[in-house]
mmCIF file of C-alpha atoms in Angstrom:
data_model
loop_
_atom_site.group_PDB
_atom_site.id
_atom_site.type_symbol
_atom_site.label_atom_id
_atom_site.label_comp_id
_atom_site.label_asym_id
_atom_site.label_seq_id
_atom_site.Cartn_x
_atom_site.Cartn_y
_atom_site.Cartn_z
ATOM 1 C CA UNK E 1 102.633 93.496 97.661
ATOM 2 C CA UNK E 2 101.888 94.584 93.865
ATOM 3 C CA UNK E 3 98.571 94.731 92.430
ATOM 4 C CA UNK E 4 99.269 94.508 89.199
ATOM 5 C CA UNK E 5 96.131 93.584 87.181
ATOM 6 C CA UNK E 6 92.834 95.370 86.793
ATOM 7 C CA UNK E 7 90.334 94.416 89.586
ATOM 8 C CA UNK E 8 93.141 93.087 91.951
ATOM 9 C CA UNK E 9 92.342 95.653 94.576
ATOM 10 C CA UNK E 10 89.027 95.024 96.338
ATOM 11 C CA UNK E 11 87.405 97.817 98.499
ATOM 12 C CA UNK E 12 84.912 96.369 101.193
ATOM 13 C CA UNK E 13 82.908 99.350 102.282
ATOM 14 C CA UNK E 14 79.183 100.867 101.905
ATOM 15 C CA UNK E 15 78.020 101.535 98.286
ATOM 16 C CA UNK E 16 77.857 105.193 99.106
ATOM 17 C CA UNK E 17 81.052 105.731 101.136
ATOM 18 C CA UNK E 18 82.742 108.966 100.180
ATOM 19 C CA UNK E 19 86.147 107.594 100.790
ATOM 20 C CA UNK E 20 85.284 104.209 98.776
ATOM 21 C CA UNK E 21 84.430 106.082 95.943
ATOM 22 C CA UNK E 22 87.356 108.608 96.093
ATOM 23 C CA UNK E 23 89.924 105.584 96.544
ATOM 24 C CA UNK E 24 88.464 104.199 93.436
ATOM 25 C CA UNK E 25 89.012 107.267 91.429
ATOM 26 C CA UNK E 26 92.512 107.576 92.684
ATOM 27 C CA UNK E 27 93.592 103.904 91.851
ATOM 28 C CA UNK E 28 91.961 104.644 88.337
ATOM 29 C CA UNK E 29 93.955 107.745 87.795
ATOM 30 C CA UNK E 30 97.183 106.984 89.329
ATOM 31 C CA UNK E 31 97.379 103.348 88.872
ATOM 32 C CA UNK E 32 95.311 102.554 85.892
ATOM 33 C CA UNK E 33 93.199 100.151 88.185
ATOM 34 C CA UNK E 34 89.562 99.464 88.317
ATOM 35 C CA UNK E 35 88.985 98.024 91.802
ATOM 36 C CA UNK E 36 86.073 95.732 92.923
ATOM 37 C CA UNK E 37 83.963 97.409 95.403
ATOM 38 C CA UNK E 38 81.944 95.360 97.394
ATOM 39 C CA UNK E 39 79.002 96.094 99.889
ATOM 40 C CA UNK E 40 78.693 92.858 102.242
ATOM 41 C CA UNK E 41 74.864 94.036 102.363
ATOM 42 C CA UNK E 42 74.492 92.624 98.914
ATOM 43 C CA UNK E 43 74.804 89.014 100.317
ATOM 44 C CA UNK E 44 72.694 86.780 100.270
ATOM 45 C CA UNK E 45 70.763 88.579 97.742
ATOM 46 C CA UNK E 46 73.503 88.021 95.202
ATOM 47 C CA UNK E 47 75.048 84.228 95.514
ATOM 48 C CA UNK E 48 78.385 83.422 96.531
ATOM 49 C CA UNK E 49 80.439 79.939 96.638
ATOM 50 C CA UNK E 50 84.033 78.607 97.843
ATOM 51 C CA UNK E 51 85.067 75.509 96.252
ATOM 52 C CA UNK E 52 88.294 73.479 97.474
ATOM 53 C CA UNK E 53 89.741 70.349 95.480
ATOM 54 C CA UNK E 54 92.915 68.855 94.852
ATOM 55 C CA UNK E 55 93.579 71.716 92.245
ATOM 56 C CA UNK E 56 93.330 74.449 95.122
ATOM 57 C CA UNK E 57 90.405 76.945 95.827
ATOM 58 C CA UNK E 58 88.011 79.028 93.850
ATOM 59 C CA UNK E 59 85.663 81.876 95.312
ATOM 60 C CA UNK E 60 83.064 83.415 93.393
ATOM 61 C CA UNK E 61 80.275 86.477 93.934
ATOM 62 C CA UNK E 62 77.750 86.289 91.522
ATOM 63 C CA UNK E 63 77.553 90.252 90.730
ATOM 64 C CA UNK E 64 81.619 90.423 90.732
ATOM 65 C CA UNK E 65 84.114 89.463 88.739
ATOM 66 C CA UNK E 66 87.590 88.704 89.781
ATOM 67 C CA UNK E 67 87.461 87.792 93.205
ATOM 68 C CA UNK E 68 90.330 85.157 93.091
ATOM 69 C CA UNK E 69 92.327 87.784 91.572
ATOM 70 C CA UNK E 70 92.593 90.041 94.406
ATOM 71 C CA UNK E 71 95.973 90.893 95.838
ATOM 72 C CA UNK E 72 95.179 93.722 98.078
ATOM 73 C CA UNK E 73 92.023 94.644 100.191
ATOM 74 C CA UNK E 74 91.170 97.922 101.870
ATOM 75 C CA UNK E 75 88.942 96.628 104.659
ATOM 76 C CA UNK E 76 87.311 100.143 105.019
ATOM 77 C CA UNK E 77 83.627 100.058 106.370
ATOM 78 C CA UNK E 78 82.320 96.319 106.347
ATOM 79 C CA UNK E 79 78.783 95.766 107.281
ATOM 80 C CA UNK E 80 76.859 92.877 108.284
ATOM 81 C CA UNK E 81 75.158 90.768 105.639
ATOM 82 C CA UNK E 82 71.441 91.621 104.970
ATOM 83 C CA UNK E 83 69.548 88.655 105.467
ATOM 84 C CA UNK E 84 65.740 88.747 105.006
ATOM 85 C CA UNK E 85 63.467 89.040 108.120
ATOM 86 C CA UNK E 86 61.516 85.571 108.891
ATOM 87 C CA UNK E 87 58.919 84.919 111.363
ATOM 88 C CA UNK E 88 60.951 83.447 114.157
ATOM 89 C CA UNK E 89 64.054 85.593 115.912
ATOM 90 C CA UNK E 90 66.026 82.451 116.344
ATOM 91 C CA UNK E 91 65.650 81.598 112.738
ATOM 92 C CA UNK E 92 66.806 85.040 111.787
ATOM 93 C CA UNK E 93 69.946 84.661 114.105
ATOM 94 C CA UNK E 94 70.763 81.351 112.525
ATOM 95 C CA UNK E 95 70.658 82.639 109.074
ATOM 96 C CA UNK E 96 72.469 85.961 109.898
ATOM 97 C CA UNK E 97 75.314 83.856 111.439
ATOM 98 C CA UNK E 98 75.588 81.552 108.635
ATOM 99 C CA UNK E 99 75.848 84.456 105.997
ATOM 100 C CA UNK E 100 78.059 86.486 107.999
ATOM 101 C CA UNK E 101 80.492 83.413 108.515
ATOM 102 C CA UNK E 102 80.486 82.558 105.008
ATOM 103 C CA UNK E 103 81.215 86.071 103.442
ATOM 104 C CA UNK E 104 83.683 86.707 105.984
ATOM 105 C CA UNK E 105 85.480 83.371 105.320
ATOM 106 C CA UNK E 106 85.215 83.748 101.820
ATOM 107 C CA UNK E 107 87.156 87.149 102.041
ATOM 108 C CA UNK E 108 89.443 86.501 104.759
ATOM 109 C CA UNK E 109 90.927 83.589 103.350
ATOM 110 C CA UNK E 110 91.856 85.448 100.215
ATOM 111 C CA UNK E 111 95.917 85.539 100.373
ATOM 112 C CA UNK E 112 95.916 89.490 100.079
ATOM 113 C CA UNK E 113 97.707 92.389 101.909
ATOM 114 C CA UNK E 114 95.168 93.705 104.071
ATOM 115 C CA UNK E 115 94.335 97.156 104.885
ATOM 116 C CA UNK E 116 93.873 96.151 107.785
ATOM 117 C CA UNK E 117 93.961 92.788 108.829
ATOM 118 C CA UNK E 118 90.331 92.217 110.094
ATOM 119 C CA UNK E 119 91.312 90.573 113.313
ATOM 120 C CA UNK E 120 93.730 93.244 114.285
ATOM 121 C CA UNK E 121 91.130 95.891 112.903
ATOM 122 C CA UNK E 122 88.269 94.568 115.258
ATOM 123 C CA UNK E 123 90.685 94.332 118.219
ATOM 124 C CA UNK E 124 91.965 97.685 117.736
ATOM 125 C CA UNK E 125 88.631 99.566 117.707
ATOM 126 C CA UNK E 126 88.382 98.524 121.515
ATOM 127 C CA UNK E 127 89.068 101.981 123.150
ATOM 128 C CA UNK E 128 90.331 100.054 126.449
ATOM 129 C CA UNK E 129 92.906 98.048 124.190
ATOM 130 C CA UNK E 130 94.107 101.095 122.364
ATOM 131 C CA UNK E 131 94.368 103.354 125.450
ATOM 132 C CA UNK E 132 96.442 100.853 127.413
ATOM 133 C CA UNK E 133 98.568 99.983 124.371
ATOM 134 C CA UNK E 134 99.229 103.645 123.530
ATOM 135 C CA UNK E 135 100.567 104.105 127.140
ATOM 136 C CA UNK E 136 102.783 101.202 126.894
ATOM 137 C CA UNK E 137 104.261 102.892 123.639
ATOM 138 C CA UNK E 138 105.093 106.056 125.664
ATOM 139 C CA UNK E 139 102.017 108.140 124.975
ATOM 140 C CA UNK E 140 100.724 110.343 127.706
ATOM 141 C CA UNK E 141 97.099 109.551 128.327
ATOM 142 C CA UNK E 142 94.530 111.639 130.330
ATOM 143 C CA UNK E 143 93.559 109.783 133.491
ATOM 144 C CA UNK E 144 90.521 107.720 132.515
ATOM 145 C CA UNK E 145 87.579 105.500 133.972
ATOM 146 C CA UNK E 146 85.319 103.600 131.535
ATOM 147 C CA UNK E 147 82.461 102.246 133.610
ATOM 148 C CA UNK E 148 78.800 101.188 133.626
ATOM 149 C CA UNK E 149 78.778 102.181 137.447
ATOM 150 C CA UNK E 150 76.925 105.402 138.125
ATOM 151 C CA UNK E 151 78.387 105.798 141.800
ATOM 152 C CA UNK E 152 81.901 104.927 140.493
ATOM 153 C CA UNK E 153 81.410 107.562 137.746
ATOM 154 C CA UNK E 154 80.329 110.208 139.912
ATOM 155 C CA UNK E 155 83.000 109.471 142.535
ATOM 156 C CA UNK E 156 85.648 109.854 139.648
ATOM 157 C CA UNK E 157 84.258 113.031 138.440
ATOM 158 C CA UNK E 158 83.998 114.649 142.080
ATOM 159 C CA UNK E 159 87.790 113.375 142.900
ATOM 160 C CA UNK E 160 89.395 115.132 139.888
ATOM 161 C CA UNK E 161 90.801 118.646 140.330
ATOM 162 C CA UNK E 162 89.745 119.862 137.121
ATOM 163 C CA UNK E 163 86.986 119.427 134.253
ATOM 164 C CA UNK E 164 86.226 115.858 133.060
ATOM 165 C CA UNK E 165 84.878 115.073 129.682
ATOM 166 C CA UNK E 166 82.421 112.074 128.981
ATOM 167 C CA UNK E 167 82.294 110.256 125.481
ATOM 168 C CA UNK E 168 80.953 107.188 123.808
ATOM 169 C CA UNK E 169 82.936 103.665 124.453
ATOM 170 C CA UNK E 170 81.800 102.044 121.523
ATOM 171 C CA UNK E 171 82.506 102.241 117.822
ATOM 172 C CA UNK E 172 79.194 101.096 116.249
ATOM 173 C CA UNK E 173 77.257 103.035 113.754
ATOM 174 C CA UNK E 174 75.253 104.857 116.120
ATOM 175 C CA UNK E 175 74.102 108.682 115.760
ATOM 176 C CA UNK E 176 77.125 110.991 116.317
ATOM 177 C CA UNK E 177 77.704 111.666 119.872
ATOM 178 C CA UNK E 178 79.916 114.600 121.066
ATOM 179 C CA UNK E 179 82.746 114.850 123.546
ATOM 180 C CA UNK E 180 81.363 116.861 126.415
ATOM 181 C CA UNK E 181 82.133 118.216 129.972
ATOM 182 C CA UNK E 182 80.381 116.778 132.701
ATOM 183 C CA UNK E 183 78.866 119.224 134.889
ATOM 184 C CA UNK E 184 76.762 118.676 138.214
ATOM 185 C CA UNK E 185 73.499 118.931 136.363
ATOM 186 C CA UNK E 186 74.458 115.828 134.294
ATOM 187 C CA UNK E 187 74.761 113.691 137.588
ATOM 188 C CA UNK E 188 71.034 112.931 137.406
ATOM 189 C CA UNK E 189 71.468 111.209 133.799
ATOM 190 C CA UNK E 190 74.267 109.064 134.936
ATOM 191 C CA UNK E 191 71.836 105.813 135.672
ATOM 192 C CA UNK E 192 71.582 105.553 131.952
ATOM 193 C CA UNK E 193 75.625 104.505 131.758
ATOM 194 C CA UNK E 194 74.290 100.979 133.328
ATOM 195 C CA UNK E 195 73.461 99.584 130.067
ATOM 196 C CA UNK E 196 75.769 102.050 127.976
ATOM 197 C CA UNK E 197 79.389 101.863 129.748
ATOM 198 C CA UNK E 198 80.793 105.458 129.272
ATOM 199 C CA UNK E 199 84.213 106.893 128.956
ATOM 200 C CA UNK E 200 85.084 109.522 131.303
ATOM 201 C CA UNK E 201 88.528 111.355 131.023
ATOM 202 C CA UNK E 202 90.551 114.478 132.315
ATOM 203 C CA UNK E 203 89.860 117.290 130.268
ATOM 204 C CA UNK E 204 93.237 118.654 128.772
ATOM 205 C CA UNK E 205 93.653 122.320 128.248
ATOM 206 C CA UNK E 206 94.776 122.457 124.565
ATOM 207 C CA UNK E 207 96.903 124.595 122.374
ATOM 208 C CA UNK E 208 95.567 122.825 119.551
ATOM 209 C CA UNK E 209 94.149 119.293 118.305
ATOM 210 C CA UNK E 210 96.121 117.160 115.871
ATOM 211 C CA UNK E 211 94.556 114.368 113.400
ATOM 212 C CA UNK E 212 97.187 112.032 111.937
ATOM 213 C CA UNK E 213 96.517 109.702 108.872
ATOM 214 C CA UNK E 214 98.849 106.705 109.306
ATOM 215 C CA UNK E 215 99.982 104.875 106.190
ATOM 216 C CA UNK E 216 102.077 102.111 107.075
ATOM 217 C CA UNK E 217 104.929 104.350 108.513
ATOM 218 C CA UNK E 218 104.061 107.607 106.520
ATOM 219 C CA UNK E 219 102.647 110.286 108.842
ATOM 220 C CA UNK E 220 100.279 112.987 107.515
ATOM 221 C CA UNK E 221 99.632 115.167 110.080
ATOM 222 C CA UNK E 222 97.097 118.136 110.397
ATOM 223 C CA UNK E 223 97.250 120.671 113.079
ATOM 224 C CA UNK E 224 93.899 121.925 113.740
ATOM 225 C CA UNK E 225 93.074 125.142 115.464
ATOM 226 C CA UNK E 226 90.548 124.218 117.786
ATOM 227 C CA UNK E 227 90.664 126.647 120.511
ATOM 228 C CA UNK E 228 89.869 129.433 117.906
ATOM 229 C CA UNK E 229 86.129 128.012 117.256
ATOM 230 C CA UNK E 230 83.459 126.214 118.908
ATOM 231 C CA UNK E 231 85.075 122.837 118.880
ATOM 232 C CA UNK E 232 87.417 123.629 121.794
ATOM 233 C CA UNK E 233 86.163 120.315 123.646
ATOM 234 C CA UNK E 234 85.660 118.145 120.540
ATOM 235 C CA UNK E 235 87.482 119.577 117.250
ATOM 236 C CA UNK E 236 84.990 117.701 115.051
ATOM 237 C CA UNK E 237 82.410 120.248 115.832
ATOM 238 C CA UNK E 238 83.946 123.030 113.767
ATOM 239 C CA UNK E 239 85.696 122.618 110.449
ATOM 240 C CA UNK E 240 85.792 126.097 109.804
ATOM 241 C CA UNK E 241 88.903 126.882 111.997
ATOM 242 C CA UNK E 242 92.301 126.668 110.429
ATOM 243 C CA UNK E 243 93.576 123.322 109.313
ATOM 244 C CA UNK E 244 97.488 123.318 108.380
ATOM 245 C CA UNK E 245 99.984 120.567 107.774
ATOM 246 C CA UNK E 246 102.237 119.840 110.807
ATOM 247 C CA UNK E 247 104.830 117.399 111.799
ATOM 248 C CA UNK E 248 105.408 115.668 114.893
ATOM 249 C CA UNK E 249 108.188 115.535 117.299
ATOM 250 C CA UNK E 250 110.542 112.477 117.008
ATOM 251 C CA UNK E 251 109.576 110.934 120.360
ATOM 252 C CA UNK E 252 105.808 111.136 119.496
ATOM 253 C CA UNK E 253 106.298 109.755 116.000
ATOM 254 C CA UNK E 254 108.471 106.744 117.803
ATOM 255 C CA UNK E 255 105.474 106.290 120.273
ATOM 256 C CA UNK E 256 102.981 106.348 117.146
ATOM 257 C CA UNK E 257 104.975 103.715 115.351
ATOM 258 C CA UNK E 258 105.184 101.400 118.164
ATOM 259 C CA UNK E 259 101.583 101.838 119.131
ATOM 260 C CA UNK E 260 100.537 100.914 115.434
ATOM 261 C CA UNK E 261 102.915 98.247 115.105
ATOM 262 C CA UNK E 262 101.621 96.654 118.600
ATOM 263 C CA UNK E 263 97.828 97.033 117.325
ATOM 264 C CA UNK E 264 99.001 95.233 114.135
ATOM 265 C CA UNK E 265 97.549 98.225 112.080
ATOM 266 C CA UNK E 266 99.036 99.638 108.800
ATOM 267 C CA UNK E 267 96.390 102.264 108.638
ATOM 268 C CA UNK E 268 94.519 104.131 111.019
ATOM 269 C CA UNK E 269 93.406 107.894 111.817
ATOM 270 C CA UNK E 270 94.696 109.184 115.250
ATOM 271 C CA UNK E 271 93.438 112.047 117.333
ATOM 272 C CA UNK E 272 96.220 113.749 119.389
ATOM 273 C CA UNK E 273 95.900 116.953 121.928
ATOM 274 C CA UNK E 274 98.949 119.373 122.392
ATOM 275 C CA UNK E 275 97.968 120.555 125.741
ATOM 276 C CA UNK E 276 99.045 124.133 127.028
ATOM 277 C CA UNK E 277 101.339 122.066 129.226
ATOM 278 C CA UNK E 278 103.615 121.128 126.035
ATOM 279 C CA UNK E 279 102.386 117.355 126.302
ATOM 280 C CA UNK E 280 101.253 115.275 123.408
ATOM 281 C CA UNK E 281 98.200 113.523 124.435
ATOM 282 C CA UNK E 282 96.844 110.407 122.827
ATOM 283 C CA UNK E 283 93.303 110.349 122.535
ATOM 284 C CA UNK E 284 92.116 107.573 120.106
ATOM 285 C CA UNK E 285 92.827 105.809 117.060
ATOM 286 C CA UNK E 286 90.226 104.830 114.491
ATOM 287 C CA UNK E 287 91.556 102.244 112.120
ATOM 288 C CA UNK E 288 89.181 103.088 109.458
ATOM 289 C CA UNK E 289 88.882 106.934 110.369
ATOM 290 C CA UNK E 290 87.524 109.748 108.333
ATOM 291 C CA UNK E 291 90.527 111.564 106.318
ATOM 292 C CA UNK E 292 89.007 113.087 103.244
ATOM 293 C CA UNK E 293 88.272 116.544 104.761
ATOM 294 C CA UNK E 294 91.835 116.540 105.911
ATOM 295 C CA UNK E 295 93.065 116.272 102.340
ATOM 296 C CA UNK E 296 90.414 118.830 101.076
ATOM 297 C CA UNK E 297 91.418 121.444 103.757
ATOM 298 C CA UNK E 298 95.434 120.965 103.481
ATOM 299 C CA UNK E 299 96.098 119.158 100.095
ATOM 300 C CA UNK E 300 97.909 116.513 101.735
ATOM 301 C CA UNK E 301 97.867 113.609 99.075
ATOM 302 C CA UNK E 302 96.545 111.017 101.574
ATOM 303 C CA UNK E 303 94.247 109.024 98.995
ATOM 304 C CA UNK E 304 97.234 108.583 96.921
ATOM 305 C CA UNK E 305 99.370 107.545 99.849
ATOM 306 C CA UNK E 306 96.753 104.820 100.929
ATOM 307 C CA UNK E 307 96.688 103.960 96.972
ATOM 308 C CA UNK E 308 100.160 103.336 96.897
ATOM 309 C CA UNK E 309 100.241 101.119 99.916
ATOM 310 C CA UNK E 310 97.443 99.007 98.514
ATOM 311 C CA UNK E 311 99.115 98.778 95.022
ATOM 312 C CA UNK E 312 102.708 98.764 95.813
ATOM 313 C CA UNK E 313 102.942 98.250 99.609
ATOM 314 C CA UNK E 314 104.415 101.421 100.402
ATOM 315 C CA UNK E 315 102.348 104.496 101.307
ATOM 316 C CA UNK E 316 105.349 106.984 100.096
ATOM 317 C CA UNK E 317 104.377 109.604 97.652
ATOM 318 C CA UNK E 318 107.174 111.194 95.758
ATOM 319 C CA UNK E 319 107.781 114.953 96.444
ATOM 320 C CA UNK E 320 106.524 114.605 99.947
#
């Protein structure tokens, strides 16, 4: 869907988000558009209204101009609204629910091209949903247990013939938690998973890792030489290794397209691992994952691709 007017692209993210800032610059440079940028934490400090009458609908936010002109939305890193804390917790919960419900309804009712649809985005962040969907799409998945039962976790680890990794299951804005191989020395800490369900998964001996920025059918694939540095278990830990442009086998591309279609996503950043056995293992997809460093490392025009999707509804970049 074309976005032909200034301000007709809305970016919903943190005010200091590097990706949001870079996308705004990309839209100005390549499309002559100045997008609207919105941090949901500005509400209810700033006022907003929705009106419906016989003439149609009208939306407004006091600090922004052009909400009703929006034709495309990048639902990047939305926060809950920031409601002042009162005396009673029950009153705070009520006001929070009212503010979140209002701002979400105000935005979600905009008849725009959403990247991604908020409902699909929320569902796709659930690791259990994406793992099962990826398996149905034809991906190879390391054998996995997600549980808050310490006994079941220990039994799973002891039953495996090789190493097992453990990692976060949720997607909240918590402190960074790396993926690690579990050892017998960690068994004494398993009681802690009772209130924090954890993912346990067979460790895949890797040839390399791959990170794919998917832009509505356009694959921007980066090979990460993870085994050459300290990020052998978690490739995020070492960005000093080689990052090179790559292509996926046709069968993997087909599974990727099937997965993203089933999840209802037009954009996402996926982590795959090429095992020493030649298999491409699906690890996860983040509907709004980090990708700026991939562009910096390889020169791939990922921001331009996503900008083209927001403006023209097509992520293709001429010449690539």
